mmCIF file of C-alpha atoms in Angstrom:
data_model
loop_
_atom_site.group_PDB
_atom_site.id
_atom_site.type_symbol
_atom_site.label_atom_id
_atom_site.label_comp_id
_atom_site.label_asym_id
_atom_site.label_seq_id
_atom_site.Cartn_x
_atom_site.Cartn_y
_atom_site.Cartn_z
ATOM 1 C CA MET A 158 45.614 -5.515 120.088
ATOM 2 C CA GLU A 159 42.551 -7.006 118.490
ATOM 3 C CA ASN A 160 42.904 -4.554 115.629
ATOM 4 C CA LEU A 161 46.594 -5.308 115.127
ATOM 5 C CA ASN A 162 45.753 -8.989 114.904
ATOM 6 C CA LEU A 163 43.070 -8.277 112.313
ATOM 7 C CA PHE A 164 45.484 -6.050 110.382
ATOM 8 C CA ILE A 165 48.161 -8.743 110.145
ATOM 9 C CA ARG A 166 45.575 -11.387 109.345
ATOM 10 C CA SER A 167 44.030 -9.392 106.528
ATOM 11 C CA ILE A 168 47.432 -8.699 104.965
ATOM 12 C CA PHE A 169 48.932 -12.170 105.083
ATOM 13 C CA ILE A 170 46.399 -14.863 105.889
ATOM 14 C CA ASP A 171 43.122 -13.651 104.414
ATOM 15 C CA ASN A 172 45.010 -12.090 101.520
ATOM 16 C CA MET A 173 42.555 -10.840 98.913
ATOM 17 C CA ILE A 174 44.403 -12.463 96.039
ATOM 18 C CA PHE A 175 45.852 -15.655 97.436
ATOM 19 C CA ALA A 176 42.958 -16.705 99.639
ATOM 20 C CA TYR A 177 39.922 -15.303 97.811
ATOM 21 C CA PHE A 178 41.103 -14.538 94.251
ATOM 22 C CA LEU A 179 39.575 -11.077 94.436
ATOM 23 C CA GLY A 180 40.806 -8.436 92.023
ATOM 24 C CA MET A 181 42.472 -10.985 89.770
ATOM 25 C CA CYS A 182 41.581 -9.228 86.515
ATOM 26 C CA SER A 183 43.568 -6.076 87.088
ATOM 27 C CA TYR A 184 46.150 -8.095 88.997
ATOM 28 C CA LEU A 185 46.875 -10.135 85.879
ATOM 29 C CA ALA A 186 46.589 -7.285 83.408
ATOM 30 C CA VAL A 187 48.591 -4.526 85.106
ATOM 31 C CA SER A 188 51.361 -6.561 86.713
ATOM 32 C CA LYS A 189 53.867 -6.138 83.877
ATOM 33 C CA THR A 190 56.066 -3.495 85.515
ATOM 34 C CA VAL A 191 56.691 -2.803 89.191
ATOM 35 C CA LYS A 192 56.108 0.946 88.854
ATOM 36 C CA THR A 193 52.599 0.762 87.389
ATOM 37 C CA SER A 194 51.534 -2.012 89.699
ATOM 38 C CA LEU A 195 52.752 -0.032 92.709
ATOM 39 C CA GLY A 196 50.593 2.887 91.583
ATOM 40 C CA LEU A 197 47.536 0.705 91.101
ATOM 41 C CA GLY A 198 48.186 -1.018 94.428
ATOM 42 C CA VAL A 199 48.289 2.301 96.259
ATOM 43 C CA ALA A 200 45.074 3.425 94.539
ATOM 44 C CA VAL A 201 43.309 0.193 95.491
ATOM 45 C CA THR A 202 44.527 0.418 99.098
ATOM 46 C CA PHE A 203 43.299 3.986 99.317
ATOM 47 C CA VAL A 204 39.887 3.190 97.856
ATOM 48 C CA LEU A 205 39.493 0.133 100.116
ATOM 49 C CA ALA A 206 40.448 2.102 103.233
ATOM 50 C CA ILE A 207 37.697 4.623 102.434
ATOM 51 C CA THR A 208 34.911 2.455 101.048
ATOM 52 C CA VAL A 209 34.921 -0.208 103.768
ATOM 53 C CA PRO A 210 34.242 2.226 106.669
ATOM 54 C CA VAL A 211 31.753 4.250 104.585
ATOM 55 C CA ASN A 212 29.854 1.102 103.719
ATOM 56 C CA TYR A 213 30.127 0.005 107.348
ATOM 57 C CA LEU A 214 28.315 3.158 108.459
ATOM 58 C CA LEU A 215 25.757 2.692 105.699
ATOM 59 C CA GLU A 216 25.197 -0.915 106.720
ATOM 60 C CA ASN A 217 24.787 -0.161 110.411
ATOM 61 C CA TYR A 218 22.745 3.027 110.250
ATOM 62 C CA VAL A 219 20.616 2.468 107.141
ATOM 63 C CA LEU A 220 20.482 -1.066 105.864
ATOM 64 C CA LYS A 221 20.460 -3.571 108.724
ATOM 65 C CA PRO A 222 17.129 -4.727 110.141
ATOM 66 C CA GLY A 223 16.280 -2.101 112.734
ATOM 67 C CA ALA A 224 19.207 0.126 111.755
ATOM 68 C CA LEU A 225 16.891 3.013 110.969
ATOM 69 C CA SER A 226 15.526 3.169 114.508
ATOM 70 C CA TRP A 227 17.436 6.442 115.087
ATOM 71 C CA LEU A 228 14.861 8.071 112.806
ATOM 72 C CA GLY A 229 12.007 7.308 115.176
ATOM 73 C CA GLU A 230 9.831 4.542 116.576
ATOM 74 C CA GLY A 231 8.088 3.755 113.315
ATOM 75 C CA PHE A 232 11.302 2.814 111.530
ATOM 76 C CA ALA A 233 12.433 0.233 114.070
ATOM 77 C CA ASP A 234 11.409 -2.780 112.016
ATOM 78 C CA VAL A 235 12.438 -1.608 108.556
ATOM 79 C CA ASP A 236 14.781 -4.061 106.853
ATOM 80 C CA LEU A 237 16.588 -2.713 103.800
ATOM 81 C CA SER A 238 19.360 -5.296 103.660
ATOM 82 C CA PHE A 239 18.327 -6.480 100.187
ATOM 83 C CA LEU A 240 19.473 -3.076 98.914
ATOM 84 C CA SER A 241 23.005 -3.504 100.212
ATOM 85 C CA LEU A 242 24.595 -4.705 96.960
ATOM 86 C CA ILE A 243 23.316 -1.799 94.915
ATOM 87 C CA LEU A 244 24.200 0.832 97.531
ATOM 88 C CA PHE A 245 27.669 -0.592 98.093
ATOM 89 C CA ILE A 246 28.477 -0.534 94.405
ATOM 90 C CA ALA A 247 27.193 3.041 94.140
ATOM 91 C CA VAL A 248 29.474 4.162 96.990
ATOM 92 C CA VAL A 249 32.425 2.365 95.417
ATOM 93 C CA ALA A 250 31.796 3.897 92.011
ATOM 94 C CA SER A 251 31.569 7.437 93.350
ATOM 95 C CA ILE A 252 34.696 7.148 95.499
ATOM 96 C CA VAL A 253 36.623 5.734 92.567
ATOM 97 C CA GLN A 254 35.528 8.749 90.550
ATOM 98 C CA LEU A 255 36.927 10.980 93.295
ATOM 99 C CA VAL A 256 40.256 9.146 93.397
ATOM 100 C CA GLU A 257 40.467 9.378 89.638
ATOM 101 C CA MET A 258 40.136 13.149 89.742
ATOM 102 C CA VAL A 259 42.741 13.458 92.518
ATOM 103 C CA VAL A 260 45.256 11.282 90.695
ATOM 104 C CA GLU A 261 44.708 13.157 87.439
ATOM 105 C CA LYS A 262 45.394 16.455 89.175
ATOM 106 C CA TYR A 263 48.450 15.515 91.207
ATOM 107 C CA SER A 264 50.164 12.804 89.203
ATOM 108 C CA PRO A 265 49.388 12.972 85.471
ATOM 109 C CA SER A 266 52.132 10.475 84.648
ATOM 110 C CA LEU A 267 50.643 7.851 86.947
ATOM 111 C CA TYR A 268 47.225 8.694 85.522
ATOM 112 C CA ALA A 269 48.489 8.075 82.005
ATOM 113 C CA SER A 270 50.193 4.801 82.886
ATOM 114 C CA LEU A 271 47.198 3.389 84.777
ATOM 115 C CA GLY A 272 44.970 4.250 81.838
ATOM 116 C CA ILE A 273 41.716 2.356 81.699
ATOM 117 C CA PHE A 274 42.445 0.469 84.910
ATOM 118 C CA LEU A 275 41.813 3.412 87.162
ATOM 119 C CA PRO A 276 38.078 3.718 86.370
ATOM 120 C CA LEU A 277 37.972 -0.068 86.321
ATOM 121 C CA ILE A 278 38.864 -0.120 90.025
ATOM 122 C CA ALA A 279 35.124 0.432 90.424
ATOM 123 C CA VAL A 280 34.550 -3.067 89.132
ATOM 124 C CA ASN A 281 37.615 -4.479 90.866
ATOM 125 C CA CYS A 282 36.241 -7.390 92.852
ATOM 126 C CA ALA A 283 38.621 -6.699 95.736
ATOM 127 C CA ILE A 284 36.863 -3.422 96.533
ATOM 128 C CA LEU A 285 33.306 -4.722 96.579
ATOM 129 C CA GLY A 286 34.586 -7.935 98.142
ATOM 130 C CA GLY A 287 36.073 -5.957 101.026
ATOM 131 C CA SER A 288 32.701 -4.386 101.752
ATOM 132 C CA LEU A 289 30.858 -7.691 101.476
ATOM 133 C CA PHE A 290 33.274 -9.449 103.820
ATOM 134 C CA MET A 291 32.887 -6.529 106.217
ATOM 135 C CA GLN A 292 29.110 -7.042 106.099
ATOM 136 C CA GLN A 293 29.488 -10.771 106.673
ATOM 137 C CA ARG A 294 31.871 -10.476 109.618
ATOM 138 C CA ASN A 295 29.905 -7.935 111.627
ATOM 139 C CA PHE A 296 32.776 -5.830 112.933
ATOM 140 C CA ASP A 297 32.190 -4.049 116.243
ATOM 141 C CA THR A 298 33.345 -0.528 115.480
ATOM 142 C CA VAL A 299 34.025 1.590 112.445
ATOM 143 C CA TRP A 300 37.760 1.552 113.357
ATOM 144 C CA THR A 301 37.911 -2.194 113.063
ATOM 145 C CA ALA A 302 36.314 -1.882 109.636
ATOM 146 C CA THR A 303 38.880 0.752 108.614
ATOM 147 C CA VAL A 304 41.754 -1.428 109.783
ATOM 148 C CA TYR A 305 40.302 -4.321 107.822
ATOM 149 C CA GLY A 306 40.002 -2.240 104.650
ATOM 150 C CA LEU A 307 43.530 -0.895 104.980
ATOM 151 C CA GLY A 308 44.988 -4.332 105.713
ATOM 152 C CA SER A 309 43.255 -5.966 102.753
ATOM 153 C CA GLY A 310 44.481 -3.179 100.509
ATOM 154 C CA ILE A 311 48.068 -3.582 101.652
ATOM 155 C CA GLY A 312 47.807 -7.325 101.145
ATOM 156 C CA TRP A 313 46.653 -6.739 97.573
ATOM 157 C CA LEU A 314 49.464 -4.222 97.038
ATOM 158 C CA LEU A 315 52.063 -6.703 98.281
ATOM 159 C CA ALA A 316 50.732 -9.393 95.984
ATOM 160 C CA ILE A 317 50.663 -7.278 92.833
ATOM 161 C CA VAL A 318 54.113 -5.747 93.422
ATOM 162 C CA GLY A 319 55.517 -9.207 94.118
ATOM 163 C CA ILE A 320 54.141 -10.706 90.927
ATOM 164 C CA ALA A 321 55.252 -7.683 88.893
ATOM 165 C CA ALA A 322 58.812 -8.046 90.160
ATOM 166 C CA ILE A 323 58.815 -11.738 89.259
ATOM 167 C CA ARG A 324 57.341 -11.080 85.817
ATOM 168 C CA GLU A 325 60.042 -8.514 85.058
ATOM 169 C CA LYS A 326 62.677 -11.171 85.680
ATOM 170 C CA LEU A 327 60.619 -13.783 83.863
ATOM 171 C CA ALA A 328 61.168 -11.955 80.591
ATOM 172 C CA TYR A 329 64.659 -13.480 80.496
ATOM 173 C CA SER A 330 63.646 -17.073 81.037
ATOM 174 C CA ASN A 331 62.687 -19.763 78.608
ATOM 175 C CA VAL A 332 59.073 -20.689 79.289
ATOM 176 C CA PRO A 333 57.289 -23.414 77.252
ATOM 177 C CA ALA A 334 55.399 -21.683 74.444
ATOM 178 C CA PRO A 335 51.801 -22.547 75.486
ATOM 179 C CA LEU A 336 52.440 -21.302 79.013
ATOM 180 C CA ARG A 337 54.007 -17.994 78.011
ATOM 181 C CA GLY A 338 52.338 -14.892 79.363
ATOM 182 C CA ILE A 339 49.223 -15.739 81.277
ATOM 183 C CA GLY A 340 49.768 -19.443 82.012
ATOM 184 C CA ILE A 341 53.044 -19.017 83.834
ATOM 185 C CA THR A 342 51.611 -16.064 85.756
ATOM 186 C CA PHE A 343 48.865 -18.314 87.080
ATOM 187 C CA ILE A 344 51.382 -20.915 88.188
ATOM 188 C CA ILE A 345 53.561 -18.323 89.913
ATOM 189 C CA THR A 346 50.537 -16.871 91.674
ATOM 190 C CA GLY A 347 49.653 -20.354 92.853
ATOM 191 C CA LEU A 348 53.156 -20.893 94.191
ATOM 192 C CA MET A 349 53.133 -17.495 95.901
ATOM 193 C CA GLY A 350 49.785 -18.472 97.424
ATOM 194 C CA ILE A 351 51.309 -21.658 98.814
ATOM 195 C CA ALA A 352 54.178 -19.606 100.237
ATOM 196 C CA PHE A 353 51.732 -17.205 101.877
ATOM 197 C CA MET A 354 49.981 -20.153 103.497
ATOM 198 C CA SER A 355 52.969 -20.554 105.761
ATOM 199 C CA PHE A 356 51.552 -17.584 107.667
ATOM 200 C CA LEU A 357 48.471 -19.640 108.598
ATOM 201 C CA GLY A 358 47.858 -19.938 112.296
ATOM 202 C CA ILE A 359 49.788 -16.835 113.328
ATOM 203 C CA LYS A 360 48.139 -15.346 116.410
ATOM 204 C CA LEU A 361 49.123 -12.043 117.934
ATOM 205 C CA MET B 1003 22.520 -15.438 59.273
ATOM 206 C CA ILE B 1004 22.280 -18.788 60.976
ATOM 207 C CA TRP B 1005 26.027 -19.279 60.630
ATOM 208 C CA LYS B 1006 26.658 -15.924 62.207
ATOM 209 C CA ASN B 1007 24.436 -16.758 65.190
ATOM 210 C CA LYS B 1008 26.191 -20.065 65.633
ATOM 211 C CA GLU B 1009 29.524 -18.289 65.734
ATOM 212 C CA VAL B 1010 28.217 -15.817 68.333
ATOM 213 C CA LEU B 1011 26.935 -18.651 70.501
ATOM 214 C CA LEU B 1012 29.741 -21.177 70.135
ATOM 215 C CA GLY B 1013 32.799 -18.944 69.693
ATOM 216 C CA PRO B 1014 33.167 -18.214 73.413
ATOM 217 C CA LEU B 1015 33.232 -21.905 74.264
ATOM 218 C CA SER B 1016 36.772 -22.487 73.065
ATOM 219 C CA LYS B 1017 38.559 -20.135 70.647
ATOM 220 C CA ASN B 1018 37.313 -17.028 72.387
ATOM 221 C CA ASN B 1019 36.730 -18.372 75.880
ATOM 222 C CA PRO B 1020 36.241 -15.532 78.358
ATOM 223 C CA VAL B 1021 38.246 -17.148 81.147
ATOM 224 C CA ILE B 1022 41.256 -18.804 79.568
ATOM 225 C CA VAL B 1023 41.659 -16.657 76.444
ATOM 226 C CA GLN B 1024 40.353 -13.219 77.318
ATOM 227 C CA ILE B 1025 41.325 -13.641 81.010
ATOM 228 C CA LEU B 1026 38.122 -12.115 82.349
ATOM 229 C CA GLY B 1027 36.094 -13.040 85.372
ATOM 230 C CA ILE B 1028 38.807 -14.932 87.190
ATOM 231 C CA CYS B 1029 37.988 -12.910 90.277
ATOM 232 C CA SER B 1030 34.887 -14.575 91.524
ATOM 233 C CA ALA B 1031 35.411 -17.789 89.612
ATOM 234 C CA LEU B 1032 38.107 -19.737 91.335
ATOM 235 C CA ALA B 1033 37.081 -19.455 94.947
ATOM 236 C CA VAL B 1034 33.905 -21.473 94.393
ATOM 237 C CA THR B 1035 35.581 -24.373 92.616
ATOM 238 C CA SER B 1036 36.628 -26.606 95.499
ATOM 239 C CA LYS B 1037 33.373 -28.565 95.094
ATOM 240 C CA LEU B 1038 31.270 -29.296 92.015
ATOM 241 C CA GLU B 1039 27.891 -28.307 93.402
ATOM 242 C CA PRO B 1040 28.601 -24.643 94.221
ATOM 243 C CA ALA B 1041 30.549 -24.375 90.966
ATOM 244 C CA CYS B 1042 27.514 -25.489 88.956
ATOM 245 C CA VAL B 1043 25.195 -23.129 90.818
ATOM 246 C CA MET B 1044 27.630 -20.290 90.274
ATOM 247 C CA ALA B 1045 27.879 -21.107 86.569
ATOM 248 C CA VAL B 1046 24.096 -21.090 86.151
ATOM 249 C CA SER B 1047 23.790 -17.792 88.052
ATOM 250 C CA VAL B 1048 26.431 -16.146 85.880
ATOM 251 C CA ILE B 1049 24.841 -17.431 82.655
ATOM 252 C CA ALA B 1050 21.496 -15.965 83.750
ATOM 253 C CA VAL B 1051 22.979 -12.614 84.755
ATOM 254 C CA VAL B 1052 25.135 -12.195 81.624
ATOM 255 C CA ALA B 1053 22.320 -13.139 79.246
ATOM 256 C CA LEU B 1054 19.628 -11.000 80.888
ATOM 257 C CA SER B 1055 21.819 -7.953 81.429
ATOM 258 C CA ASN B 1056 22.964 -8.183 77.797
ATOM 259 C CA VAL B 1057 19.334 -8.164 76.644
ATOM 260 C CA ILE B 1058 18.327 -5.277 78.909
ATOM 261 C CA ILE B 1059 21.295 -3.081 77.997
ATOM 262 C CA SER B 1060 20.833 -3.914 74.334
ATOM 263 C CA LEU B 1061 17.180 -2.802 74.521
ATOM 264 C CA LEU B 1062 18.231 0.416 76.241
ATOM 265 C CA ARG B 1063 21.303 1.011 74.105
ATOM 266 C CA ASN B 1064 19.867 3.911 72.111
ATOM 267 C CA THR B 1065 18.531 5.760 75.155
ATOM 268 C CA ILE B 1066 21.550 5.571 77.487
ATOM 269 C CA PRO B 1067 23.704 8.727 77.371
ATOM 270 C CA ASN B 1068 27.298 7.731 76.730
ATOM 271 C CA SER B 1069 28.754 9.582 79.709
ATOM 272 C CA ILE B 1070 26.778 7.746 82.369
ATOM 273 C CA ARG B 1071 26.604 4.324 80.751
ATOM 274 C CA ILE B 1072 28.875 2.636 83.308
ATOM 275 C CA ILE B 1073 26.628 3.551 86.208
ATOM 276 C CA VAL B 1074 23.511 2.500 84.277
ATOM 277 C CA GLN B 1075 25.128 -0.834 83.513
ATOM 278 C CA LEU B 1076 26.128 -1.286 87.153
ATOM 279 C CA VAL B 1077 22.577 -0.607 88.316
ATOM 280 C CA VAL B 1078 21.067 -3.077 85.841
ATOM 281 C CA VAL B 1079 23.604 -5.758 86.751
ATOM 282 C CA ALA B 1080 23.268 -5.119 90.479
ATOM 283 C CA SER B 1081 19.478 -5.449 90.327
ATOM 284 C CA LEU B 1082 19.742 -8.756 88.460
ATOM 285 C CA VAL B 1083 22.299 -10.036 90.954
ATOM 286 C CA ILE B 1084 20.050 -9.083 93.864
ATOM 287 C CA ILE B 1085 17.260 -11.147 92.265
ATOM 288 C CA VAL B 1086 19.603 -14.121 91.828
ATOM 289 C CA ASP B 1087 20.852 -13.730 95.398
ATOM 290 C CA GLN B 1088 17.341 -13.664 96.857
ATOM 291 C CA LEU B 1089 16.278 -16.649 94.713
ATOM 292 C CA LEU B 1090 19.277 -18.672 95.894
ATOM 293 C CA LYS B 1091 18.564 -17.781 99.517
ATOM 294 C CA ALA B 1092 14.967 -18.905 99.084
ATOM 295 C CA PHE B 1093 15.463 -22.151 97.149
ATOM 296 C CA ALA B 1094 19.039 -23.303 97.748
ATOM 297 C CA TYR B 1095 20.000 -21.963 101.124
ATOM 298 C CA GLU B 1096 22.866 -24.407 101.796
ATOM 299 C CA VAL B 1097 24.602 -23.621 98.519
ATOM 300 C CA SER B 1098 24.082 -19.903 98.950
ATOM 301 C CA LYS B 1099 25.826 -20.203 102.332
ATOM 302 C CA GLN B 1100 28.797 -21.880 100.645
ATOM 303 C CA LEU B 1101 28.957 -19.265 97.923
ATOM 304 C CA SER B 1102 28.814 -16.532 100.603
ATOM 305 C CA VAL B 1103 29.926 -13.217 99.140
ATOM 306 C CA PHE B 1104 30.719 -14.571 95.712
ATOM 307 C CA VAL B 1105 27.147 -14.249 94.482
ATOM 308 C CA GLY B 1106 27.300 -10.537 95.219
ATOM 309 C CA LEU B 1107 30.613 -10.378 93.438
ATOM 310 C CA ILE B 1108 28.975 -11.350 90.132
ATOM 311 C CA ILE B 1109 28.304 -7.601 89.886
ATOM 312 C CA THR B 1110 31.988 -6.928 89.527
ATOM 313 C CA ASN B 1111 32.608 -9.967 87.366
ATOM 314 C CA CYS B 1112 34.552 -8.568 84.451
ATOM 315 C CA ILE B 1113 32.755 -10.864 81.984
ATOM 316 C CA VAL B 1114 29.442 -9.152 82.614
ATOM 317 C CA MET B 1115 30.791 -5.620 82.241
ATOM 318 C CA GLY B 1116 33.059 -6.672 79.392
ATOM 319 C CA ARG B 1117 30.219 -8.141 77.316
ATOM 320 C CA LEU B 1118 27.981 -5.157 77.989
ATOM 321 C CA GLU B 1119 30.677 -2.745 76.835
ATOM 322 C CA ALA B 1120 31.970 -4.769 73.933
ATOM 323 C CA TYR B 1121 28.816 -6.347 72.570
ATOM 324 C CA ALA B 1122 25.425 -5.346 73.965
ATOM 325 C CA LEU B 1123 25.935 -1.624 73.342
ATOM 326 C CA SER B 1124 26.196 -2.169 69.600
ATOM 327 C CA HIS B 1125 24.032 -5.205 68.778
ATOM 328 C CA ASN B 1126 20.347 -6.107 68.753
ATOM 329 C CA PRO B 1127 18.743 -7.887 71.721
ATOM 330 C CA TRP B 1128 18.595 -11.376 70.195
ATOM 331 C CA ASP B 1129 22.265 -11.418 69.197
ATOM 332 C CA SER B 1130 23.182 -10.018 72.608
ATOM 333 C CA PHE B 1131 21.163 -12.746 74.291
ATOM 334 C CA LEU B 1132 23.034 -15.453 72.357
ATOM 335 C CA ASP B 1133 26.343 -13.749 73.079
ATOM 336 C CA GLY B 1134 25.512 -13.643 76.783
ATOM 337 C CA ILE B 1135 24.531 -17.315 76.856
ATOM 338 C CA GLY B 1136 27.681 -18.276 74.943
ATOM 339 C CA ASN B 1137 30.013 -16.362 77.222
ATOM 340 C CA GLY B 1138 28.231 -17.567 80.324
ATOM 341 C CA ILE B 1139 28.609 -21.169 79.188
ATOM 342 C CA GLY B 1140 32.261 -20.590 78.284
ATOM 343 C CA TYR B 1141 32.805 -19.376 81.819
ATOM 344 C CA GLY B 1142 30.762 -22.202 83.317
ATOM 345 C CA ILE B 1143 32.696 -24.896 81.459
ATOM 346 C CA ILE B 1144 35.998 -23.785 82.950
ATOM 347 C CA LEU B 1145 34.445 -23.566 86.407
ATOM 348 C CA VAL B 1146 33.058 -27.084 86.152
ATOM 349 C CA ILE B 1147 36.307 -28.558 84.780
ATOM 350 C CA VAL B 1148 38.349 -27.003 87.577
ATOM 351 C CA ALA B 1149 35.830 -28.064 90.224
ATOM 352 C CA PHE B 1150 35.724 -31.606 88.803
ATOM 353 C CA PHE B 1151 39.467 -32.116 89.193
ATOM 354 C CA ARG B 1152 39.694 -30.363 92.539
ATOM 355 C CA GLU B 1153 36.840 -32.317 94.096
ATOM 356 C CA LEU B 1154 37.914 -35.641 92.579
ATOM 357 C CA LEU B 1155 41.568 -35.400 93.597
ATOM 358 C CA GLY B 1156 41.001 -33.393 96.765
ATOM 359 C CA SER B 1157 38.228 -35.284 98.474
ATOM 360 C CA GLY B 1158 37.646 -38.294 96.211
ATOM 361 C CA THR B 1159 34.013 -37.335 95.654
ATOM 362 C CA LEU B 1160 31.830 -35.885 92.878
ATOM 363 C CA PHE B 1161 28.721 -33.915 93.902
ATOM 364 C CA GLY B 1162 29.377 -35.273 97.386
ATOM 365 C CA TYR B 1163 29.282 -38.968 96.384
ATOM 366 C CA HIS B 1164 32.362 -41.121 96.831
ATOM 367 C CA VAL B 1165 33.620 -42.244 93.427
ATOM 368 C CA ILE B 1166 37.071 -43.520 94.288
ATOM 369 C CA PRO B 1167 36.687 -47.162 95.390
ATOM 370 C CA GLN B 1168 37.605 -48.022 98.977
ATOM 371 C CA VAL B 1169 40.087 -50.602 97.678
ATOM 372 C CA PHE B 1170 42.322 -47.792 96.433
ATOM 373 C CA TYR B 1171 42.605 -46.399 99.936
ATOM 374 C CA GLN B 1172 43.589 -49.811 101.272
ATOM 375 C CA TRP B 1173 46.300 -49.953 98.636
ATOM 376 C CA GLY B 1174 47.685 -46.725 99.994
ATOM 377 C CA TYR B 1175 45.973 -44.059 97.825
ATOM 378 C CA GLU B 1176 45.339 -40.830 99.709
ATOM 379 C CA ASN B 1177 43.256 -37.782 98.930
ATOM 380 C CA ASN B 1178 45.437 -34.855 98.006
ATOM 381 C CA GLY B 1179 44.465 -32.223 100.572
ATOM 382 C CA LEU B 1180 46.447 -29.613 98.672
ATOM 383 C CA MET B 1181 43.863 -29.629 95.872
ATOM 384 C CA ILE B 1182 41.260 -28.194 98.257
ATOM 385 C CA LEU B 1183 43.434 -25.180 99.091
ATOM 386 C CA PRO B 1184 43.013 -21.965 97.068
ATOM 387 C CA PRO B 1185 46.415 -21.931 95.265
ATOM 388 C CA MET B 1186 45.692 -25.188 93.451
ATOM 389 C CA ALA B 1187 42.743 -23.574 91.649
ATOM 390 C CA LEU B 1188 45.220 -21.267 89.932
ATOM 391 C CA ILE B 1189 47.541 -24.093 89.008
ATOM 392 C CA THR B 1190 44.632 -26.156 87.654
ATOM 393 C CA VAL B 1191 43.588 -23.248 85.444
ATOM 394 C CA ALA B 1192 47.191 -22.890 84.293
ATOM 395 C CA CYS B 1193 47.144 -26.548 83.236
ATOM 396 C CA ILE B 1194 43.898 -25.990 81.305
ATOM 397 C CA ILE B 1195 45.484 -22.998 79.566
ATOM 398 C CA TRP B 1196 48.540 -25.114 78.779
ATOM 399 C CA VAL B 1197 46.498 -27.875 77.143
ATOM 400 C CA HIS B 1198 44.233 -25.404 75.347
ATOM 401 C CA ARG B 1199 47.087 -23.360 73.927
ATOM 402 C CA SER B 1200 49.136 -26.314 72.822
ATOM 403 C CA ARG B 1201 46.129 -27.365 70.736
ATOM 404 C CA ASN B 1202 45.406 -23.843 69.471
ATOM 405 C CA LYS B 1203 48.839 -22.582 68.488
ATOM 406 C CA GLU B 1204 47.592 -19.213 67.232
ATOM 407 C CA LEU B 1205 46.686 -18.231 70.809
ATOM 408 C CA GLN B 1206 50.229 -18.576 72.130
ATOM 409 C CA GLU B 1207 51.947 -15.386 73.258
ATOM 410 C CA LYS B 1208 55.327 -14.366 71.947
#
């Protein structure tokens, strides 16, 4: 039950894009067609659902003060938490590399349409952000962390597919010249964010 | 030579601004803009990280093998960010609490990686330093403008001091709580883009 609550919360209320603005760069750049953005969304969800639990294990068994105590008495007061940023980003980068190879093998067309943005998932703020929020919130078990990663990913997916669908329709409307392209996308994202705020306060 | 340097330093402030023209680094930018103080700290941190990482990568540019350059860049940036993070925790603990994870997210700030890829890999350290400072300031300006409007309209304060006279409240003026919420950061940036592009017509999209 706790996990379901967290899942719903991380999709709708703590949405990566609307509440924390994480992953905005690829969100703005790739959201021109629904198909591509769906592909990127799935890739991000997948990477988040793997990296958050992996980093959770790393955090709890290597980095935290006293986390190394399973190695023996002498390690009980080792504190490596200052290394967390660099280790997290290394994990993210290697898993992204893995996903890239899988996508290239099984779906060359998706690989071609994602182009440069697939390797750039490594520097997608949503991925590292997921791990950092996980670290900050001190989840109890690795399952909770997995649920959180998956939920955040799905929230991101929803947001990017939504904006892509709106932008496809937007091509037919008459937007003031200075706002065309990126300006109007910002405004729509803001409005979508306000709409998503109506989920605030939901408790399961 | 001097003209060229000036262009490198000042170009990113307006015509080539990383946030509103190149649309980079939005990720970690907007969430810290509900108050001016964290926005300024964030801006200074980013300026330091962009400038220093540009210099370091530019010094190393002839020794880094092309195939592993991304990971080398990430390591350099991550180490700098760790230093900034530890410094903030030591000397400005309150602000570092407010910034929470967003200091760590400077690593994945697209401006940093973008400048390393596009500039530092092919220019000498001094030019790269100026380029880093310029882009950092371009980013900082937008952050401060957004934070200024959000704090002023949202809580009636600047740097925590009340600037809207009490009389206004008696006349029925109210703080606009909506400005504090995340979506308004996006709409504020959209307004900045609107003003900027109506003054620089060549930037408008078809």
